[in-house]
PDB file of C-alpha atoms in Angstrom:
ATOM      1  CA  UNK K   1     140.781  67.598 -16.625  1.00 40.00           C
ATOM      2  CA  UNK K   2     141.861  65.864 -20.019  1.00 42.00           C
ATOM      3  CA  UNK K   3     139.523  63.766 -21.810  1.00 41.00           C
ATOM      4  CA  UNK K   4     139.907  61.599 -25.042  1.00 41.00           C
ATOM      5  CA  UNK K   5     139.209  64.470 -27.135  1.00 43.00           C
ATOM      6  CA  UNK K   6     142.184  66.178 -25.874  1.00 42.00           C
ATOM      7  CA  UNK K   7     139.665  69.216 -24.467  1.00 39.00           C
ATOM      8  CA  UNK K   8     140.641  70.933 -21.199  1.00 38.00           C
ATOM      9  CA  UNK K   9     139.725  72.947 -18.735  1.00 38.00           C
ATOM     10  CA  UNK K  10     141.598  75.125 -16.563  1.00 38.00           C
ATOM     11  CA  UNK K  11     139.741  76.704 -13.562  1.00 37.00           C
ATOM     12  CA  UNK K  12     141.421  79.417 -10.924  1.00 35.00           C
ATOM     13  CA  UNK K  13     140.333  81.646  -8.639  1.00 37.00           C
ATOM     14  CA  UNK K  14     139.466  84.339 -11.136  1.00 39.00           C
ATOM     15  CA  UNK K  15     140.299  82.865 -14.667  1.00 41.00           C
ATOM     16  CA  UNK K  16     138.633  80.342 -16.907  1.00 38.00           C
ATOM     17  CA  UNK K  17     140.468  78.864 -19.691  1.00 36.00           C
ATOM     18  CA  UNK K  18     138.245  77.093 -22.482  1.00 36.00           C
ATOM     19  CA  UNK K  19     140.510  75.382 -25.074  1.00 35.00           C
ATOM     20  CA  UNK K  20     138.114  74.630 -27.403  1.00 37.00           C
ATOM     21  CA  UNK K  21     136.987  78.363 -28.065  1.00 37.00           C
ATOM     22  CA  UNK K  22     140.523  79.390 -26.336  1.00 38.00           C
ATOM     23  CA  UNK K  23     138.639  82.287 -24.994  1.00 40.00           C
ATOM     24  CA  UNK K  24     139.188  83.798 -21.056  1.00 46.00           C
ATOM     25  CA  UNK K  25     136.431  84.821 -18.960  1.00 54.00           C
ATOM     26  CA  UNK K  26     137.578  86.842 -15.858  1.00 61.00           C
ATOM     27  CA  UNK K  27     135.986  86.613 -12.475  1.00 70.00           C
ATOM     28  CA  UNK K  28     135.868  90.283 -11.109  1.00 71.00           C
ATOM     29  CA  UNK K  29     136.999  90.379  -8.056  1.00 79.00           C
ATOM     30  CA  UNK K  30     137.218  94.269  -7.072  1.00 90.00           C
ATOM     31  CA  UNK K  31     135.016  96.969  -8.028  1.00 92.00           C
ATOM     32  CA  UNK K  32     137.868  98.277 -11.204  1.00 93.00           C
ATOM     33  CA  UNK K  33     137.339  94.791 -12.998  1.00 94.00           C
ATOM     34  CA  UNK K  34     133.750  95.129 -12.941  1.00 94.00           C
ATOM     35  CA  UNK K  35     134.268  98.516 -14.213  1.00 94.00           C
ATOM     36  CA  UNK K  36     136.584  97.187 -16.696  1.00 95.00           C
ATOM     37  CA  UNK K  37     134.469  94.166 -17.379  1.00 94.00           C
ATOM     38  CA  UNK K  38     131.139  95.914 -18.099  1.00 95.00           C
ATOM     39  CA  UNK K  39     132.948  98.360 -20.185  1.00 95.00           C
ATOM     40  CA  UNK K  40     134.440  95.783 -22.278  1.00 95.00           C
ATOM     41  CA  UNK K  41     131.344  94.737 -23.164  1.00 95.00           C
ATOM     42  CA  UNK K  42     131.039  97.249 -25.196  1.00 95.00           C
ATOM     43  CA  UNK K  43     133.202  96.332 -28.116  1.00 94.00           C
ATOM     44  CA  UNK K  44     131.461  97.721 -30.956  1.00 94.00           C
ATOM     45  CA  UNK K  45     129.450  94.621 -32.080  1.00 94.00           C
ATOM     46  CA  UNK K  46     125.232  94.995 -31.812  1.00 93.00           C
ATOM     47  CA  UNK K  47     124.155  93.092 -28.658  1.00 93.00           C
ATOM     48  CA  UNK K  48     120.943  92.511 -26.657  1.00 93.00           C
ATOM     49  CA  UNK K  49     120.695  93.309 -23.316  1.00 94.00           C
ATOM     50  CA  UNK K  50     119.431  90.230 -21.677  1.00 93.00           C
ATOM     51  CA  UNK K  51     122.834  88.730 -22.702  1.00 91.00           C
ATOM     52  CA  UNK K  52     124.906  91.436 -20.173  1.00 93.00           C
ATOM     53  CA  UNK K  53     122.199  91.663 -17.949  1.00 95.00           C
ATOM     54  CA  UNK K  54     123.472  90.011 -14.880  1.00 94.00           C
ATOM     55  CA  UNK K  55     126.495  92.044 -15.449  1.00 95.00           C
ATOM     56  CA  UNK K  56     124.615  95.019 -15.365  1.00 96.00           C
ATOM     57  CA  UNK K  57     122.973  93.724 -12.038  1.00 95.00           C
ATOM     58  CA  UNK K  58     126.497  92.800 -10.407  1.00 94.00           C
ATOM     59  CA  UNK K  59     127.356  96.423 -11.197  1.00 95.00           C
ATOM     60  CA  UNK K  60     124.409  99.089 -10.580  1.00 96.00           C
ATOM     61  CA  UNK K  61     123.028  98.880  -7.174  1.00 94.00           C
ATOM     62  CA  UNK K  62     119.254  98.581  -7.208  1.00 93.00           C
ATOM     63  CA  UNK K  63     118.785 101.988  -5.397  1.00 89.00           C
ATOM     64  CA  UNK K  64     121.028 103.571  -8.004  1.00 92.00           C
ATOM     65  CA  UNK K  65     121.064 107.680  -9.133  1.00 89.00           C
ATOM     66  CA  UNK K  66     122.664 109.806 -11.217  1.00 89.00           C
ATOM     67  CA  UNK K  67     122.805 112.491 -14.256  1.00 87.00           C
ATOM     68  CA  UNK K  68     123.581 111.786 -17.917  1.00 84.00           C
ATOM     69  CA  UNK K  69     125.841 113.719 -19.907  1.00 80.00           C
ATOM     70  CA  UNK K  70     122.949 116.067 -20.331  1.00 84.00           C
ATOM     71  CA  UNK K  71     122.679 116.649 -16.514  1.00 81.00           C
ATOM     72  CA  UNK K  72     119.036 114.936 -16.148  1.00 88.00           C
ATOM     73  CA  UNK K  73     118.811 112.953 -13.125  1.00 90.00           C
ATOM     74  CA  UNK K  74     118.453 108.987 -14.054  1.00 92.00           C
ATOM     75  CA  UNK K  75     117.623 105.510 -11.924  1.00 93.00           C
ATOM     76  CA  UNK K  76     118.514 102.507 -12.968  1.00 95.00           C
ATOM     77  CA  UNK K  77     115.725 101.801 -15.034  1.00 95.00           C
ATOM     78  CA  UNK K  78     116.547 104.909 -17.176  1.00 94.00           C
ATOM     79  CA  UNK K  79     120.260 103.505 -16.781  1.00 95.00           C
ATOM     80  CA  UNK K  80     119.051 100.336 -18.000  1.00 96.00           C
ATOM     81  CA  UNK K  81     117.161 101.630 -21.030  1.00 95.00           C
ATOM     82  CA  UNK K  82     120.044 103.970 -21.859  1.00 93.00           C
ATOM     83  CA  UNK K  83     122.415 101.123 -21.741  1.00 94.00           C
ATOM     84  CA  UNK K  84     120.373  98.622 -23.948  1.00 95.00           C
ATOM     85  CA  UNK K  85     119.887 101.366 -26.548  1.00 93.00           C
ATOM     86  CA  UNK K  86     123.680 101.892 -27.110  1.00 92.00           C
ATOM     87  CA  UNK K  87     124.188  97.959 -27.243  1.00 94.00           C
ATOM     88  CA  UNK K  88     121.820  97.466 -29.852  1.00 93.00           C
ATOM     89  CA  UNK K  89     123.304 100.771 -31.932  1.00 92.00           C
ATOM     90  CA  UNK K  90     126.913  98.747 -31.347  1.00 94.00           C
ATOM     91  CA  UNK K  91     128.505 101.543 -29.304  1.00 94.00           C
ATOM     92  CA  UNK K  92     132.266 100.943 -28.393  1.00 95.00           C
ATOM     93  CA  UNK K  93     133.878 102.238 -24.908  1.00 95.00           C
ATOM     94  CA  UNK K  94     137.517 101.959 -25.186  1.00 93.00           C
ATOM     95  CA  UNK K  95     140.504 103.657 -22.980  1.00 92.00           C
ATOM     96  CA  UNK K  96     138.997 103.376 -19.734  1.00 93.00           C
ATOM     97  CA  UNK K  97     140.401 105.306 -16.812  1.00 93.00           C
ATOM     98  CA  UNK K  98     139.861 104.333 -13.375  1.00 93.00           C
ATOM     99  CA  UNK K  99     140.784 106.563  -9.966  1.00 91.00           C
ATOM    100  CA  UNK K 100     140.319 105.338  -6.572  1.00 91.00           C
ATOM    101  CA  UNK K 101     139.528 109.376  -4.701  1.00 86.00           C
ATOM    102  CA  UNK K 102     138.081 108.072  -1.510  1.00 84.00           C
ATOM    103  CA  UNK K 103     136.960 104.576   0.329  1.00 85.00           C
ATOM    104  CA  UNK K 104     133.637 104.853  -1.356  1.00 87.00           C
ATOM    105  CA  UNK K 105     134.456 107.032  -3.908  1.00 88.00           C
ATOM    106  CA  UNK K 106     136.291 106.941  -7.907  1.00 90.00           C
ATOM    107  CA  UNK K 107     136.416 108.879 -11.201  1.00 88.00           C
ATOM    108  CA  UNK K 108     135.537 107.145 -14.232  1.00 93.00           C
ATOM    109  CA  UNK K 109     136.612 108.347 -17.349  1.00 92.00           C
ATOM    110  CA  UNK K 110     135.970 106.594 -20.752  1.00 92.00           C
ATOM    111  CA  UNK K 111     136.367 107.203 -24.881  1.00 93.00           C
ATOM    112  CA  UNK K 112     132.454 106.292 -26.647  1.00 92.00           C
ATOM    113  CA  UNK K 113     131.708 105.988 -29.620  1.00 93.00           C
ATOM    114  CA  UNK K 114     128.082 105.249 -30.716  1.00 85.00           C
ATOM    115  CA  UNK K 115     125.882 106.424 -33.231  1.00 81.00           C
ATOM    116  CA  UNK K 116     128.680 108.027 -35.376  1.00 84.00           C
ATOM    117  CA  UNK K 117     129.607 110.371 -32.559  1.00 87.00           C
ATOM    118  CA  UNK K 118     132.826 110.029 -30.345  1.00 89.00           C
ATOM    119  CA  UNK K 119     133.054 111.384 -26.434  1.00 89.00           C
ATOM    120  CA  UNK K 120     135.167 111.300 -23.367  1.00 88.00           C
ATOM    121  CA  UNK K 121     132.906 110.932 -20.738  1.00 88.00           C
ATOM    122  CA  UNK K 122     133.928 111.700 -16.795  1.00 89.00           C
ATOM    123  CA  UNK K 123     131.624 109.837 -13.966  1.00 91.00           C
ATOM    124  CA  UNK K 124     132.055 110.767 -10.228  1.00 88.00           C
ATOM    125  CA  UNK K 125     130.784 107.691  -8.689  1.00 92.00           C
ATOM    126  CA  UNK K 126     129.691 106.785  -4.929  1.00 90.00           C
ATOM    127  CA  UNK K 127     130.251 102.985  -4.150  1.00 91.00           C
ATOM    128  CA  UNK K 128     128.667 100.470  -1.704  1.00 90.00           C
ATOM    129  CA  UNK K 129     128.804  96.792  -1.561  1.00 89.00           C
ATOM    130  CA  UNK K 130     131.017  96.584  -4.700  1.00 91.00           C
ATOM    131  CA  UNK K 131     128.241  98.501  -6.438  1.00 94.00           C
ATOM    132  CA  UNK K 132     127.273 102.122  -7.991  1.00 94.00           C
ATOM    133  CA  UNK K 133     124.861 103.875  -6.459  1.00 91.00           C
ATOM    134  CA  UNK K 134     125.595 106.988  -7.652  1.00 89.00           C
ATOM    135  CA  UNK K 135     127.331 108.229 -10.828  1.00 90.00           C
ATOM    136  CA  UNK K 136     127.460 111.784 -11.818  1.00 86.00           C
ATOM    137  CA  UNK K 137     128.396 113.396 -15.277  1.00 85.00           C
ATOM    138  CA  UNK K 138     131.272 115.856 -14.155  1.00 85.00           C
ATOM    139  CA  UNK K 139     132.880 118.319 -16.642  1.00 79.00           C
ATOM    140  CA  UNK K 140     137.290 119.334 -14.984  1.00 73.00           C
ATOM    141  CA  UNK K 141     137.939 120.080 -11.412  1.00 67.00           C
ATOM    142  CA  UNK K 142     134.960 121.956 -10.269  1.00 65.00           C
ATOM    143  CA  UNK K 143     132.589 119.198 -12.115  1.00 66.00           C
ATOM    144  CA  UNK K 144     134.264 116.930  -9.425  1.00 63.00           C
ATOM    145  CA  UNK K 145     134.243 119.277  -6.298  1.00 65.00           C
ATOM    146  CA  UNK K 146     130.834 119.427  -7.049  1.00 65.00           C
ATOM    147  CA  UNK K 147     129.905 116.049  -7.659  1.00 65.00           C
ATOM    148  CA  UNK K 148     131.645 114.715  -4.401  1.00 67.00           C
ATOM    149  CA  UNK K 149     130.147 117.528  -2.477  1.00 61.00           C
ATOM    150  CA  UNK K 150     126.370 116.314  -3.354  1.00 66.00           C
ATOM    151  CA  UNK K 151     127.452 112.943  -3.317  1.00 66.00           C
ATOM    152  CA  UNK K 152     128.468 113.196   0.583  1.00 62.00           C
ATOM    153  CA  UNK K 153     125.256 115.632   0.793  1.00 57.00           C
ATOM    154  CA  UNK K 154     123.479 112.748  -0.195  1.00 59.00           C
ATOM    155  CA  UNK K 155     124.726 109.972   1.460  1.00 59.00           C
ATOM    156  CA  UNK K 156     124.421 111.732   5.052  1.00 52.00           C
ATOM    157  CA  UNK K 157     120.868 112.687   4.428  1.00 54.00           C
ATOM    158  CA  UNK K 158     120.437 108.883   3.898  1.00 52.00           C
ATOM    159  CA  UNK K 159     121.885 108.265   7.644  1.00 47.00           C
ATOM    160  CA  UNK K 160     120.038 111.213   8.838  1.00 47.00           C
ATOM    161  CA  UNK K 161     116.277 111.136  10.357  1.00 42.00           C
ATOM    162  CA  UNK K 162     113.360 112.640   8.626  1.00 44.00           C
ATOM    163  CA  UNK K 163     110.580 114.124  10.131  1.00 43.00           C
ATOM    164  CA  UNK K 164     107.155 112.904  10.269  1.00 43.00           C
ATOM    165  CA  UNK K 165     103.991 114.667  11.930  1.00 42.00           C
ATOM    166  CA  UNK K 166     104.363 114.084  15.581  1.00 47.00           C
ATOM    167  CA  UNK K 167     107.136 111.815  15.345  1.00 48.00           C
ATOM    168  CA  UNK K 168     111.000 111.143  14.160  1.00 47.00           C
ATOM    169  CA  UNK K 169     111.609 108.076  12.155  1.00 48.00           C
ATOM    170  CA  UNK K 170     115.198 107.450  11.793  1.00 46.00           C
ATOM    171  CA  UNK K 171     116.730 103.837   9.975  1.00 46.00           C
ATOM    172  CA  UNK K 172     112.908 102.372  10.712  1.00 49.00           C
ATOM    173  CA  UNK K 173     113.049 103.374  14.499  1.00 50.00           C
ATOM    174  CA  UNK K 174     110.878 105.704  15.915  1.00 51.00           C
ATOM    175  CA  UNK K 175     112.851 107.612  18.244  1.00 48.00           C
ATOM    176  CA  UNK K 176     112.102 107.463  22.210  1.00 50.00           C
ATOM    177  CA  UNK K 177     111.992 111.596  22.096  1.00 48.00           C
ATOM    178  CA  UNK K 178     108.907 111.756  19.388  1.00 50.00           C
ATOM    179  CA  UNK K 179     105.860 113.972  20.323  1.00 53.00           C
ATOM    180  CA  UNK K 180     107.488 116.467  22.629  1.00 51.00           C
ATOM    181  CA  UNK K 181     109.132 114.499  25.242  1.00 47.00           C
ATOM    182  CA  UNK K 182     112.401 115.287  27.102  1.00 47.00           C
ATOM    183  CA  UNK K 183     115.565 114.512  28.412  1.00 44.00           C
ATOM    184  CA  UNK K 184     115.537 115.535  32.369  1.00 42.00           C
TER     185      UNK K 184
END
């Protein structure tokens, strides 16, 4: 669209061109680019939260779980808190390195630098529906055996029933076989 002030806008699929601020914002349209996306947001420069918030949102799934680089288990409330403390101190994540290990499964590896200290940081991370649900701090090889091992640990005791007195609740259903009875 070109108007008399010779201002235009270009729209795509996944890319929005601004002239006047010549800037591109980028769709994401896999799980990586909202990796890469969130990350990015990160550049360095003291931020509040509210203003990545929805980003935040679009990546972290609300049931999310995980460790910090101390290994203490966090939701995403803790996530969230974590996150808005390093925007405000003007942490920078740079060199971000992204590998696809299984359908539902990547390692995350990024460069921060916040609070005059500089890390490489390695998260194991579980997807569903395009979002994390779990992330775990891992430290070499066995850092990631072990992180995919509880994060398969995990998601099958999700699937699997749990016990209740006198009956077996499994997905909401309460099974046909609760209480004793049998299959003849």
């Amino acid at each position: 669209l070109i108007n008399s002030e010779k201002t235009f806008t270009v729209t795509t699929s996944s890319v929005i061109i601004n002239s006047n601020t010549m800037s591109t914002t980028t769709k994401p349209t896999t799980f990586e680019d909202k990796i890469r996306q969130y990350a990015a947001l990160f550049d360095g420069s003291e931020k509040d939260f509210s203003d990545i918030e929805s980003t935040f949102n679009g990546l972290y799934h609300d049931n999310f779980l995980g460790t910090d680089s101390n290994g203490e288990e966090i939701d995403k409330a803790a996530k969230k808190q974590l996150d808005e403390k390093r925007l405000a101190a003007g942490a920078k994540v740079t060199n971000v390195e992204y590998t696809r290990t299984d359908w539902n499964k990547a390692l995350v590896e990024f460069h921060l630098e916040s609070d005059g200290n500089s890390v490489i940081s390695q998260y194991y991370v579980t997807i569903k529906d395009k979002k994390i649900t779990e992330a775990r701090h891992v430290n070499g090889l066995m850092g990631i055996i072990k992180a995919g091992w509880l994060s398969d640990y995990h998601s099958i005791r999700r699937v699997q029933s749990y016990q209740h007195v006198d009956k077996v609740v499994f997905e909401g259903y309460i099974s046909p076989f609760a209480g004793g009875a049998r299959v003849n």
